Coordinates of C-alpha atoms in Angstrom, one line a residue:
M1 CA 4.4 9.1 30.6
I2 CA 2.7 12.5 30.3
V3 CA 5.7 13.8 28.3
Y4 CA 5.5 10.7 26.0
L5 CA 1.8 11.2 25.4
K6 CA 2.3 14.9 24.8
N7 CA 5.0 14.2 22.2
K8 CA 2.8 11.6 20.4
F9 CA -0.2 14.0 20.2
E10 CA 2.1 16.7 18.9
A11 CA 3.4 14.3 16.2
I12 CA -0.2 13.4 15.2
G13 CA -1.0 17.1 14.9
D14 CA 2.1 17.7 12.8
V15 CA 1.2 14.8 10.5
T16 CA -2.4 16.1 10.2
L17 CA -1.2 19.6 9.2
F18 CA 1.4 18.1 6.8
S19 CA -1.4 16.1 5.2
W20 CA -3.8 19.0 5.0
R21 CA -1.1 21.0 3.2
F22 CA -1.0 18.3 0.6
F23 CA -4.7 18.9 -0.3
K24 CA -4.1 22.6 -0.5
E25 CA -1.0 22.3 -2.7
L26 CA -2.6 19.6 -4.9
F27 CA -4.4 22.1 -7.1
V28 CA -1.7 24.9 -7.0
P29 CA 0.3 25.2 -10.2
P30 CA 2.9 24.4 -11.4
Y31 CA 1.9 20.8 -11.9
E32 CA 5.0 18.6 -11.8
L33 CA 3.8 16.0 -14.3
K34 CA 7.2 14.9 -15.3
E35 CA 8.2 14.2 -11.7
F36 CA 4.9 12.5 -11.1
F37 CA 5.3 10.1 -14.0
K38 CA 8.9 9.4 -12.9
Q39 CA 7.7 8.5 -9.4
C40 CA 5.0 6.3 -10.8
Y41 CA 7.7 4.4 -12.7
I42 CA 9.9 4.1 -9.7
I43 CA 7.1 3.2 -7.3
G44 CA 5.1 1.0 -9.6
Y45 CA 7.2 -0.6 -12.2
K46 CA 10.3 -1.2 -10.1
S47 CA 8.2 -2.7 -7.3
L48 CA 6.3 -5.0 -9.6
P49 CA 8.8 -8.0 -9.6
L50 CA 8.8 -8.1 -5.8
V51 CA 5.0 -7.9 -5.6
V52 CA 4.5 -10.6 -8.3
I53 CA 6.8 -13.0 -6.5
T54 CA 5.2 -12.4 -3.2
G55 CA 1.7 -12.7 -4.6
F56 CA 2.5 -16.0 -6.3
I57 CA 4.0 -17.4 -3.0
M58 CA 0.9 -16.2 -1.0
G59 CA -1.5 -18.0 -3.3
L60 CA 0.6 -21.2 -3.4
V61 CA 1.3 -21.4 0.3
L62 CA -2.3 -20.5 1.2
T63 CA -3.6 -23.3 -1.0
L64 CA -1.1 -25.9 0.3
Q65 CA -1.8 -25.0 3.9
S66 CA -5.6 -25.0 3.6
R67 CA -6.0 -28.1 1.5
P68 CA -5.5 -30.8 4.2
T69 CA -8.1 -29.2 6.5
L70 CA -10.7 -28.9 3.7
V71 CA -9.9 -32.5 2.5
S72 CA -10.6 -33.8 6.0
F73 CA -14.1 -32.3 5.8
G74 CA -14.7 -33.4 2.2
A75 CA -14.7 -29.8 1.1
E76 CA -11.8 -29.7 -1.3
S77 CA -14.0 -28.2 -4.0
W78 CA -14.3 -25.1 -1.9
L79 CA -10.6 -24.5 -2.0
P80 CA -10.4 -22.3 -5.1
G81 CA -13.2 -20.0 -3.8
M82 CA -11.7 -19.8 -0.4
V83 CA -8.2 -18.9 -1.8
G84 CA -9.6 -16.3 -4.2
L85 CA -11.8 -14.7 -1.5
S86 CA -9.1 -14.6 1.1
L87 CA -6.6 -13.1 -1.3
I88 CA -8.8 -10.4 -2.8
R89 CA -10.5 -9.3 0.4
E90 CA -7.7 -9.3 2.9
I91 CA -4.3 -11.0 2.3
A92 CA -3.1 -9.5 -1.0
P93 CA -4.0 -5.8 -0.1
V94 CA -2.5 -5.9 3.3
I95 CA 0.7 -7.9 2.5
T96 CA 1.3 -5.8 -0.7
A97 CA 0.8 -2.6 1.3
L98 CA 3.3 -3.8 4.0
I99 CA 5.8 -4.6 1.3
C100 CA 5.4 -1.1 -0.1
A101 CA 5.7 0.4 3.3
G102 CA 9.0 -1.4 3.7
K103 CA 10.4 -0.6 0.2
I104 CA 8.7 2.6 -0.8
S105 CA 8.0 4.5 2.4
S106 CA 11.5 3.9 3.7
G107 CA 13.0 4.9 0.4
I108 CA 11.1 8.1 0.3
G109 CA 12.0 8.9 3.9
A110 CA 15.7 8.3 3.3
E111 CA 15.7 10.2 0.0
L112 CA 13.9 13.3 1.4
G113 CA 15.8 13.0 4.7
S114 CA 19.2 13.2 2.8
M115 CA 17.9 16.2 0.8
K116 CA 16.9 17.9 4.1
V117 CA 20.2 17.2 5.8
T118 CA 22.3 18.4 2.8
E119 CA 20.1 21.5 2.6
Q120 CA 18.8 20.7 -0.9
I121 CA 15.2 21.5 0.2
D122 CA 16.3 24.9 1.5
A123 CA 18.1 25.5 -1.8
M124 CA 14.9 24.8 -3.7
E125 CA 13.0 27.3 -1.5
V126 CA 15.7 30.0 -2.2
S127 CA 15.4 29.3 -5.9
A128 CA 11.7 30.1 -5.8
I129 CA 10.7 26.4 -6.3
N130 CA 8.0 25.0 -4.1
P131 CA 9.7 21.9 -2.7
Y132 CA 6.5 20.6 -1.1
N133 CA 4.8 20.5 -4.5
Y134 CA 7.7 19.0 -6.3
L135 CA 8.8 16.4 -3.7
V136 CA 5.7 15.6 -1.6
V137 CA 2.7 16.0 -3.8
T138 CA 4.2 14.0 -6.7
R139 CA 5.2 11.1 -4.5
V140 CA 2.0 10.9 -2.5
L141 CA -0.1 11.0 -5.7
A142 CA 2.2 8.3 -7.2
T143 CA 1.8 5.9 -4.2
T144 CA -1.9 6.6 -4.0
L145 CA -2.3 5.5 -7.7
M146 CA 0.3 2.8 -8.0
I147 CA -0.3 0.7 -4.9
P148 CA -3.9 -0.2 -5.8
I149 CA -2.5 -1.3 -9.2
L150 CA 0.2 -3.4 -7.6
V151 CA -2.5 -5.0 -5.4
I152 CA -4.5 -6.0 -8.5
F153 CA -1.4 -7.6 -9.9
A154 CA -0.8 -9.4 -6.6
D155 CA -4.5 -10.6 -6.7
A156 CA -4.1 -12.0 -10.2
V157 CA -0.7 -13.7 -9.6
G158 CA -1.9 -15.0 -6.2
I159 CA -4.9 -16.7 -7.8
F160 CA -2.6 -18.3 -10.3
G161 CA -0.3 -19.4 -7.5
G162 CA -3.4 -21.1 -6.0
Y163 CA -4.0 -22.9 -9.3
V164 CA -0.4 -24.2 -9.3
G165 CA -0.9 -25.3 -5.7
M166 CA -4.1 -27.2 -6.6
N167 CA -2.4 -29.1 -9.3
I168 CA 0.4 -30.3 -7.1
H169 CA -2.0 -32.8 -5.4
S170 CA -4.9 -33.0 -7.9
K171 CA -5.6 -32.1 -11.5
I172 CA -7.9 -29.2 -12.4
T173 CA -8.1 -27.1 -15.5
L174 CA -7.4 -23.4 -15.4
Y175 CA -10.8 -22.6 -16.8
R176 CA -12.6 -24.7 -14.1
Y177 CA -10.4 -23.2 -11.3
L178 CA -11.1 -19.6 -12.4
A179 CA -14.8 -20.4 -12.7
Q180 CA -14.9 -21.7 -9.1
V181 CA -12.9 -18.6 -7.9
F182 CA -15.2 -16.1 -9.6
D183 CA -18.4 -18.0 -8.6
S184 CA -17.4 -17.4 -5.0
L185 CA -16.8 -13.7 -5.5
E186 CA -19.4 -10.9 -5.4
F187 CA -19.1 -7.3 -6.5
L188 CA -19.1 -6.1 -2.9
D189 CA -16.2 -8.3 -2.1
I190 CA -14.0 -6.4 -4.6
I191 CA -15.1 -2.8 -4.1
P192 CA -14.3 -2.3 -0.4
A193 CA -11.0 -4.2 -0.8
T194 CA -10.0 -1.9 -3.7
I195 CA -11.1 1.3 -2.0
K196 CA -8.9 0.7 1.1
T197 CA -5.8 0.2 -1.1
F198 CA -6.0 3.9 -2.1
F199 CA -5.9 4.8 1.6
F200 CA -3.0 2.4 2.0
G201 CA -1.1 4.1 -0.8
F202 CA -1.9 7.6 0.4
F203 CA -0.5 7.0 3.9
V204 CA 2.5 5.0 2.7
G205 CA 3.6 8.0 0.7
M206 CA 2.5 10.6 3.2
I207 CA 4.3 9.1 6.1
G208 CA 7.5 8.6 4.1
C209 CA 7.4 12.2 2.9
Y210 CA 6.6 13.5 6.4
E211 CA 9.5 11.7 8.1
G212 CA 12.0 12.7 5.4
Y213 CA 10.8 16.2 5.0
N214 CA 11.1 16.9 8.7
A215 CA 14.3 15.1 9.4
S216 CA 16.6 16.9 11.8
N217 CA 20.2 17.9 11.1
G218 CA 22.8 15.1 11.0
T219 CA 23.3 12.0 8.8
A220 CA 21.9 9.8 11.6
S221 CA 18.5 11.4 11.2
V222 CA 18.3 9.9 7.7
G223 CA 18.3 6.4 9.0
R224 CA 15.9 7.3 11.8
A225 CA 13.5 8.8 9.2
A226 CA 13.6 5.7 7.0
N227 CA 13.0 3.4 10.0
S228 CA 10.3 5.5 11.5
A229 CA 8.6 5.7 8.1
V230 CA 8.4 1.9 7.9
V231 CA 7.2 1.4 11.4
T232 CA 4.6 4.2 11.3
A233 CA 3.3 3.3 7.8
S234 CA 2.9 -0.4 8.8
L235 CA 1.0 0.5 11.9
I236 CA -1.3 2.8 10.0
I237 CA -2.0 0.1 7.4
F238 CA -3.2 -2.2 10.1
I239 CA -5.4 0.5 11.7
I240 CA -6.9 1.4 8.3
D241 CA -7.6 -2.3 7.6
M242 CA -9.3 -2.7 11.0
I243 CA -11.5 0.3 10.3
A244 CA -12.3 -0.9 6.8
V245 CA -13.3 -4.4 8.0
Q246 CA -15.6 -2.8 10.6
I247 CA -17.2 -0.5 8.0
T248 CA -17.6 -3.4 5.5
D249 CA -19.2 -5.6 8.2
L250 CA -21.5 -2.8 9.2
F251 CA -22.8 -1.7 5.8
F252 CA -22.2 -4.7 3.6

């Protein structure tokens, strides 16, 4: 047990130092803008179809599951506001971040892990190229920027999914539905939910890069790096969400 705890604390320390290096390398030239935009395309655009489909299903299912309970209390008119509030404040950010942890973090871990195993990272260092700046900084910045944008898409498509779900059992115009959704929202409902998505994105990228960049020798370590990236990133997403909820409840 003591050895296990010692290893875990050492891992936390290593991740902290790895993350601190990111902030030091962030402003050190050369700035790999081409690689950054490439990662934004891979992380953002290529993940969009999965996020859109998931967002639509979330809104549709949440509406269909919540409607019978609200109807029994005569509160069906509250359904659009409840769906919109639930999606924007909690469901869409967390589910989208978990999807990105499974797709993006594992992909980064496997990619950098394979580069580590095949000594491509060592070759970059020998060639006077800063591999951390090229591989880690660009990917972490891309995930930090693109995951909040993906969450916004998930919010929008999820609200539309709720509209489709409403019209399965009753008829309501899109204008009236959206009016009821936005009437239930306040500015402070959106801001905390948006801010925490940047932290989600940062840690999804950072954990994937850390696991891949520090993969041990051997092809089996690539699979372990990808698996560990998904598990660790998902756990950190839940921890960040718990902290964000507590801070929001305390100050807002």
